[in-house]
Tab-separated table of C-alpha atoms in Angstrom:
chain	number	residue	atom	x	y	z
A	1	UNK	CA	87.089	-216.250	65.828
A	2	UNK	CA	87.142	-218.778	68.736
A	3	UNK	CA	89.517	-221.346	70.759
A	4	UNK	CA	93.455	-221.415	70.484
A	5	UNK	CA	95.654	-223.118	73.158
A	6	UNK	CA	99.027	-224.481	73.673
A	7	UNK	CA	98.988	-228.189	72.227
A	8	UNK	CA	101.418	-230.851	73.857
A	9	UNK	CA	101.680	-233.546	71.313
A	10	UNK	CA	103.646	-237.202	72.284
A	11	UNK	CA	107.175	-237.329	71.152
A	12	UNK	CA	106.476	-241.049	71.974
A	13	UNK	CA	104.579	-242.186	68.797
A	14	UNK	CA	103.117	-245.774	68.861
A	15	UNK	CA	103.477	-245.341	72.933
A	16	UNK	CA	100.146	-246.078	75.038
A	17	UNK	CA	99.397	-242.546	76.678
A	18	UNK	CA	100.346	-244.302	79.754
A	19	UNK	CA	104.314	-244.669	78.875
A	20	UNK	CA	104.566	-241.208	77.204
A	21	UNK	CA	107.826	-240.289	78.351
A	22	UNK	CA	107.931	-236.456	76.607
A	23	UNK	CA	105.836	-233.876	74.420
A	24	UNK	CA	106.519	-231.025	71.638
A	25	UNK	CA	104.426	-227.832	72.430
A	26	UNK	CA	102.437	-226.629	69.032
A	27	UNK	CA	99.679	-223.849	68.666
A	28	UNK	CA	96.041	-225.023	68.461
A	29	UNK	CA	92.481	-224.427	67.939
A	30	UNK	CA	90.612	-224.999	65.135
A	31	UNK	CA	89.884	-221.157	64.087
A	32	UNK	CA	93.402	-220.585	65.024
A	33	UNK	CA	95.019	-223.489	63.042
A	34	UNK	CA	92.902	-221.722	60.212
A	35	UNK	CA	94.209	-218.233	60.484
A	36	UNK	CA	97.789	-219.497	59.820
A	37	UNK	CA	97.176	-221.680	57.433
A	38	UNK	CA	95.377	-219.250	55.244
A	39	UNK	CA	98.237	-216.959	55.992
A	40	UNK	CA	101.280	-219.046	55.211
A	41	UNK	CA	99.046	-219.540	51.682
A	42	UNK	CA	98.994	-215.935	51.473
A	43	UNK	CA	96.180	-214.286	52.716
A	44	UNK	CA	95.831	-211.888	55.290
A	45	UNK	CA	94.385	-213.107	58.621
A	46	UNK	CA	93.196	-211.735	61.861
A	47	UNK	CA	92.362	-214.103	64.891
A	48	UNK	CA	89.999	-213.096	67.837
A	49	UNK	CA	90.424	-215.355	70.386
A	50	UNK	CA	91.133	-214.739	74.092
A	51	UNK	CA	94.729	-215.458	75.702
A	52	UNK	CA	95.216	-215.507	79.836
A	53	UNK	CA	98.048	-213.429	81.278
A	54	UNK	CA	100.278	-216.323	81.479
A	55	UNK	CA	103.147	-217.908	80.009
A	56	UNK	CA	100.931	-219.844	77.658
A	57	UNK	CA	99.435	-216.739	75.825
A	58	UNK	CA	102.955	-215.266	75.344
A	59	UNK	CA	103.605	-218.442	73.698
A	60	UNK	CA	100.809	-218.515	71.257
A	61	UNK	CA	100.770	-214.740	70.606
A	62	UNK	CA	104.864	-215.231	69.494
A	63	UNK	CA	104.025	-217.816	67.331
A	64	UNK	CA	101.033	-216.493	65.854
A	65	UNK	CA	103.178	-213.156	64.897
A	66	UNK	CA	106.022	-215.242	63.695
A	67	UNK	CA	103.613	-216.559	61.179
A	68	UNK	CA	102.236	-213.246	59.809
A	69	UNK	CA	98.931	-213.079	61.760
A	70	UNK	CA	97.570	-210.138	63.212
A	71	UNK	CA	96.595	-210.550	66.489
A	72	UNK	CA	96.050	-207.035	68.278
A	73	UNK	CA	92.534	-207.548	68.300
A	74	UNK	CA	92.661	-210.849	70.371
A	75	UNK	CA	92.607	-209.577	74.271
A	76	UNK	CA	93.833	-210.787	77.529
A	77	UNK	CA	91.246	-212.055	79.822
A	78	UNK	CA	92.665	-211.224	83.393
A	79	UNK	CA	91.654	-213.978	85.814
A	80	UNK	CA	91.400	-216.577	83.261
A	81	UNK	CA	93.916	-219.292	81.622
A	82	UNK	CA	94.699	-219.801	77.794
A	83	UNK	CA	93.728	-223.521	76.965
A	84	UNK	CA	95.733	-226.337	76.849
A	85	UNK	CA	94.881	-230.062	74.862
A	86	UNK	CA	97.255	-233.096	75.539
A	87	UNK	CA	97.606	-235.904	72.888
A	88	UNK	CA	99.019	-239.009	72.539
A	89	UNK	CA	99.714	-240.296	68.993
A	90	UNK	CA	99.150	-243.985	68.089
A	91	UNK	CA	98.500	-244.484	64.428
A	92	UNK	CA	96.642	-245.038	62.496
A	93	UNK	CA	93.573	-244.981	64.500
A	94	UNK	CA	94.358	-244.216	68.399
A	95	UNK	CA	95.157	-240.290	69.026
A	96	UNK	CA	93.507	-239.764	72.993
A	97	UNK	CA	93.102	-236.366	73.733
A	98	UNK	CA	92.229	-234.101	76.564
A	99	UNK	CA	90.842	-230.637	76.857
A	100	UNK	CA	91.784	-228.151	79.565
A	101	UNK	CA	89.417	-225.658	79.491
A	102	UNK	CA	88.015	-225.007	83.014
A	103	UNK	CA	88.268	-220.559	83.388
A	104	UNK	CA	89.607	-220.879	79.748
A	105	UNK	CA	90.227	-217.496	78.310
A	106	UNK	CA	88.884	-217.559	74.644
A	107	UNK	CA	85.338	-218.198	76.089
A	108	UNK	CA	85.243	-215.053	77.961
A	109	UNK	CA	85.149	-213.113	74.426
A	110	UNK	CA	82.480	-209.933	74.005
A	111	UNK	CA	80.751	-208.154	72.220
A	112	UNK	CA	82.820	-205.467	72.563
A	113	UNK	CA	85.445	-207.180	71.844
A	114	UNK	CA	83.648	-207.940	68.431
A	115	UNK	CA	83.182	-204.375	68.466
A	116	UNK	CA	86.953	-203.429	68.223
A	117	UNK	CA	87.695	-206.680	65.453
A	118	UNK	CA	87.250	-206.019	61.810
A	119	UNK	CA	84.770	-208.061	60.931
A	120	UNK	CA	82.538	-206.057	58.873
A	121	UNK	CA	86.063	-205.124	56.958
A	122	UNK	CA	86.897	-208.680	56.287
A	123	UNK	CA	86.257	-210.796	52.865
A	124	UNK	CA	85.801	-213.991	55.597
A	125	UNK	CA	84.144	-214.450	59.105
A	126	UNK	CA	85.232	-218.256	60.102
A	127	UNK	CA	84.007	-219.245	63.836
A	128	UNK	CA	83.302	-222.870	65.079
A	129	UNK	CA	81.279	-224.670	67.204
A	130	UNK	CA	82.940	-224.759	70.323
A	131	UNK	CA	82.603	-220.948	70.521
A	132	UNK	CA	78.897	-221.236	70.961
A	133	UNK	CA	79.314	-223.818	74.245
A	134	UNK	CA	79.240	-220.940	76.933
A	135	UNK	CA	78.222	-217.235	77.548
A	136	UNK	CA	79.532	-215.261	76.709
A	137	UNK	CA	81.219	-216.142	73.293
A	138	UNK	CA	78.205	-217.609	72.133
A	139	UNK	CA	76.878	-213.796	72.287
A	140	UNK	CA	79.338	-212.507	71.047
A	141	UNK	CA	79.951	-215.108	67.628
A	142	UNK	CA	76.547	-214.731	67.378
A	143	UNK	CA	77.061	-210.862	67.338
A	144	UNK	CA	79.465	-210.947	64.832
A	145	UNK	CA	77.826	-213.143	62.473
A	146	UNK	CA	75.249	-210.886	62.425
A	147	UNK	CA	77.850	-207.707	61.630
A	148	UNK	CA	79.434	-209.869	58.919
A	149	UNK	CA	76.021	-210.547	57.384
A	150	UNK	CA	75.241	-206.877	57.720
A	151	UNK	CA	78.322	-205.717	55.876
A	152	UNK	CA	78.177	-208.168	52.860
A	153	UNK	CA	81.188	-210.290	54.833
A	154	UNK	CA	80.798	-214.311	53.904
A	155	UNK	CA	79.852	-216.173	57.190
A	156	UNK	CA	81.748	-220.088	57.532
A	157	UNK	CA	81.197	-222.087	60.064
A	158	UNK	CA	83.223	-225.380	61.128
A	159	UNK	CA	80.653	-227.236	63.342
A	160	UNK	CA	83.991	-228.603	65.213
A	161	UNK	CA	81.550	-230.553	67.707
A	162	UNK	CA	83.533	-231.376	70.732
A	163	UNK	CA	80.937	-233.258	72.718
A	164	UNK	CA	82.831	-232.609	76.687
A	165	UNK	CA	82.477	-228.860	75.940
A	166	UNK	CA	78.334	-228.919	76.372
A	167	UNK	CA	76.661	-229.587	79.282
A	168	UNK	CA	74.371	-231.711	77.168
A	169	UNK	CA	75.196	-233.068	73.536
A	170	UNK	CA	71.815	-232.482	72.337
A	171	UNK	CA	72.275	-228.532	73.278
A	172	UNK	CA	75.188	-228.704	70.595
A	173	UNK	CA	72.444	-229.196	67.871
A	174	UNK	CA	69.469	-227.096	68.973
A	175	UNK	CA	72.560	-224.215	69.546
A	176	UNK	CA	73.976	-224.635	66.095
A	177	UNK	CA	70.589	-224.940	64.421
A	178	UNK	CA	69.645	-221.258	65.817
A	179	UNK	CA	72.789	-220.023	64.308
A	180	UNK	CA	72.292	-221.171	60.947
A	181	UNK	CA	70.873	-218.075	59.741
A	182	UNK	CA	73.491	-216.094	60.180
A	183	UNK	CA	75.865	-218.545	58.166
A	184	UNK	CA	76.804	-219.218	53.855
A	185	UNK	CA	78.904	-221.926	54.410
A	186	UNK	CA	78.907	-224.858	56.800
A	187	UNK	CA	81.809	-227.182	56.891
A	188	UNK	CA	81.734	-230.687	59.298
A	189	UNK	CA	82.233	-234.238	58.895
A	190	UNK	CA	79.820	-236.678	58.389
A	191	UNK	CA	79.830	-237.407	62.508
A	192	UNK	CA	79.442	-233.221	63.003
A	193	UNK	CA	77.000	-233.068	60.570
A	194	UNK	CA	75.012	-236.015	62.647
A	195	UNK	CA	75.782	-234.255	65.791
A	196	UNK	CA	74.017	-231.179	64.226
A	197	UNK	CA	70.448	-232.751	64.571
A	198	UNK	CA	71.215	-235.177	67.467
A	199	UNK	CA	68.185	-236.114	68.997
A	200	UNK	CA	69.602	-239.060	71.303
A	201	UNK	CA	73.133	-239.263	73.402
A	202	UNK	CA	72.968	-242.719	72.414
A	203	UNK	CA	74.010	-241.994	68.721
A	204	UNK	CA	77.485	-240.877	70.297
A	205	UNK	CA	79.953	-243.194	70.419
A	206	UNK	CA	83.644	-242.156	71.865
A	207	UNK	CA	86.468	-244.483	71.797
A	208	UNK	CA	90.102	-243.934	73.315
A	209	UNK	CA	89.148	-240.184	74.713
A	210	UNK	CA	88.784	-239.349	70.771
A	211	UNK	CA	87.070	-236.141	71.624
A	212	UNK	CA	88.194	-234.728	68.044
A	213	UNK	CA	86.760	-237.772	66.161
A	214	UNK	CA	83.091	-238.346	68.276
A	215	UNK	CA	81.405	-241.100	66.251
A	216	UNK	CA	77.479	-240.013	65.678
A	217	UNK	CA	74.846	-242.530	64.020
A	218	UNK	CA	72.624	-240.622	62.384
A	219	UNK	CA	71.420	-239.900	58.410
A	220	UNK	CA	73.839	-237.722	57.202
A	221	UNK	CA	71.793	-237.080	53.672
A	222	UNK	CA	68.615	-236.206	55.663
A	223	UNK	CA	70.583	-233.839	58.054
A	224	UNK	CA	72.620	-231.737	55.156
A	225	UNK	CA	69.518	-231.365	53.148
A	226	UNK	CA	67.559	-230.178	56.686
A	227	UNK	CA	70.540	-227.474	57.812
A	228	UNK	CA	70.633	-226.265	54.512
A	229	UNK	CA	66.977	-224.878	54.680
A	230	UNK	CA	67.735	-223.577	57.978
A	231	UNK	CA	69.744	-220.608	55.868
A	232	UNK	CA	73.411	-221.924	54.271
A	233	UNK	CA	73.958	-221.760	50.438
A	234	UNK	CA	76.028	-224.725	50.622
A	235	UNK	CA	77.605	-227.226	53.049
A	236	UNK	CA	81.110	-229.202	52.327
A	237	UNK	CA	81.213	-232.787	53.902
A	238	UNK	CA	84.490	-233.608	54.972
A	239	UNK	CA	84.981	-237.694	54.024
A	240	UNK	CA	88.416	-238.335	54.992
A	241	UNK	CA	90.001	-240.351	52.587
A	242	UNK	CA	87.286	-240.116	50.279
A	243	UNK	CA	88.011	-236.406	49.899
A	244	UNK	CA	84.910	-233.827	50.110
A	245	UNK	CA	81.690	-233.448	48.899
A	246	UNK	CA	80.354	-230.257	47.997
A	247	UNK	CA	76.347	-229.853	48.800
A	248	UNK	CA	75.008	-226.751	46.924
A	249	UNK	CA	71.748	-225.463	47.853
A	250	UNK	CA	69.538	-224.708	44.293
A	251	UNK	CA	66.452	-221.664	43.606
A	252	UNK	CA	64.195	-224.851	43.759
A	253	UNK	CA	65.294	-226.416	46.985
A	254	UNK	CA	67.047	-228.940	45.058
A	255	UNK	CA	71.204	-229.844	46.249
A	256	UNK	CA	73.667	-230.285	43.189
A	257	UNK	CA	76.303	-232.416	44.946
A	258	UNK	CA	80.050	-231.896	43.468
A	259	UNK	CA	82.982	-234.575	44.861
A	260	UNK	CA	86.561	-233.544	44.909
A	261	UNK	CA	88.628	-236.691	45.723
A	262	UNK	CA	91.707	-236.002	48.572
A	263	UNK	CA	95.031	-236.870	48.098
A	264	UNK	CA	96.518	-240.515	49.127
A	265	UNK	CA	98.703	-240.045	52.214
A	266	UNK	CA	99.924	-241.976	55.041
A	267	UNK	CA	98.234	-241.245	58.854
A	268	UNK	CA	100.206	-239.652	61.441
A	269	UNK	CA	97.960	-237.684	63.320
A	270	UNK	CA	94.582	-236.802	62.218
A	271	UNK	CA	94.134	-233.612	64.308
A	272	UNK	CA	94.413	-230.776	62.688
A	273	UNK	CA	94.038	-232.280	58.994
A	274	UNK	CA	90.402	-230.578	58.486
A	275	UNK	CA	92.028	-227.257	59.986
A	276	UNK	CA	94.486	-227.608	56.941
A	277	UNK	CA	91.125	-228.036	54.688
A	278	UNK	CA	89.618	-225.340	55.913
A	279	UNK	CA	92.614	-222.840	55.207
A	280	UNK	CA	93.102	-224.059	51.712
A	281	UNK	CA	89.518	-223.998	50.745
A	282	UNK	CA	88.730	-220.141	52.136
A	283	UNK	CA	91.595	-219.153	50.134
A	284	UNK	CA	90.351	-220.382	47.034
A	285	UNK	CA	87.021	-219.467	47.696
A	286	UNK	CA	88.264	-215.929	48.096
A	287	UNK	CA	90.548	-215.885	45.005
A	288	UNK	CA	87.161	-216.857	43.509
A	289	UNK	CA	88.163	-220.348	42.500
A	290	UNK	CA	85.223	-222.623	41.587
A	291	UNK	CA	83.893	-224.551	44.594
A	292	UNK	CA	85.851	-228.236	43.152
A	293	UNK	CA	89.447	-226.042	42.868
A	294	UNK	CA	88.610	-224.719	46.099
A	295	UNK	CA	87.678	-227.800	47.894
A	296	UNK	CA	90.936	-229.768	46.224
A	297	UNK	CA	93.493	-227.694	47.238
């Protein structure tokens, strides 16, 4: 459940976002990028996310049904536009990007249209953070974490902290932190995880319009071990190239850490690489893989 948009990505790599010349359109969205890659894997996926009657939802719906996804329970929001995010692609380490979200469509979500979803049928309920920026999809995840908990559904959250989508980067935290009960697994990077308990918007530090990849100083060992009393059973620490580490939260308040190394590749583009995580770990996790085959794949 949460944001998908059209995503314009530079056919100009190595070019300065200044002397892009052309883009290639792609589906995004962190819980959408998740449905379809847990799909093409080979599970069965339903998004909820809201699409504008435009051009740009017919777009994303196509592809999204090309792939195998069910989207019937994902509504049009009349009056309101499907998102869009620009990016320019300078490896290894320059990827500016820019949100268009103003009158966006997947914030506009319900409750009721939680109520027509099948949550409380699903194995999985997967949401992220940006859903919980405005009213009234912060209701309305909030809602259907609560259903999912009701019916025995596992509750994941990506903290996918996009600091231009709150009207204060400290309401991120105290926002997420509320949520926590509702949720068995959190997954984040270490800068999310920061992000989670920020207490000063001098921690942030944003370079080239990074908005995906927000630096946040903070004590990342002090932070997992406080979210996971706040109600998670575990929390996996995305590390980049140092792969993931699995925090596991014990009867006696203890955390058994496990590390599953990632796989040596060369950087293109880094958005969208934890999306890819995400999909390969739920399926695991729901083929009942151990948590190390889970996080590796």
């Amino acid at each position: 459940m949460g944001r998908s948009s059209i995503d314009l990505y530079s056919n100009d790599v190595g070019a300065p976002f200044v002397d892009i010349k052309s883009f290639a359109a792609y589906v995004g969205g962190s819980p959408t990028n998740i449905s379809v890659g847990a799909r093409r894997l080979g599970l069965n996926t339903a998004l909820l996310t809201g699409l504008g009657n435009d051009p740009v939802g017919d777009f994303i719906l196509n592809f999204l049904q090309n792939e195998g996804v069910e989207t019937k329970f994902s509504p049009r929001k009349p009056g309101h536009r499907t998102s869009a995010v620009i990016l320019g692609i300078e490896p290894p380490d320059k990827f500016p990007l820019v949100y268009y979200r103003d009158n966006c469509a997947d914030i506009e979500l319900t409750i009721d249209d939680v109520l027509a979803a099948p949550v409380a049928q699903s194995r999985v309920f997967q949401f992220a953070g940006t859903n919980l920026s405005k009213e009234p999809s912060r209701s309305a995840t909030m809602f259907a974490a609560e259903v999912a908990r009701q019916a025995g559904t596992e509750v994941v959250f990506d903290i996918d902290f996009r600091p231009d989508q709150w009207h204060d980067p400290r309401a991120f935290g105290v926002v997420v932190r509320s949520a926590l009960r509702l949720v068995d697994i959190i997954i984040g990077t270490e800068d999310e995880i920061n992000a989670a308990m920020l207490a000063d918007p001098g921690q942030l530090t944003l370079t080239h319009s990074q908005v995906s990849d927000t630096k946040v100083s903070g004590d990342v060992d002090t932070a997992i071990a406080t979210l996971l009393t706040l109600g998670p059973k575990a929390l996996l620490q995305k590390r980049g190239s140092e792969g993931v580490r699995i925090h596991l939260k014990q009867e006696d308040g203890s955390i058994e850490q496990i590390d599953a190394p990632g796989y040596p590749v060369d950087v293109y583009n880094i958005l969208g690489a934890g999306d890819a995580f995400g999909a390969g770990f739920l399926y695991g996790y729901v083929k009942g893989w151990g948590w190390y085959k889970a996080a590796r794949l």
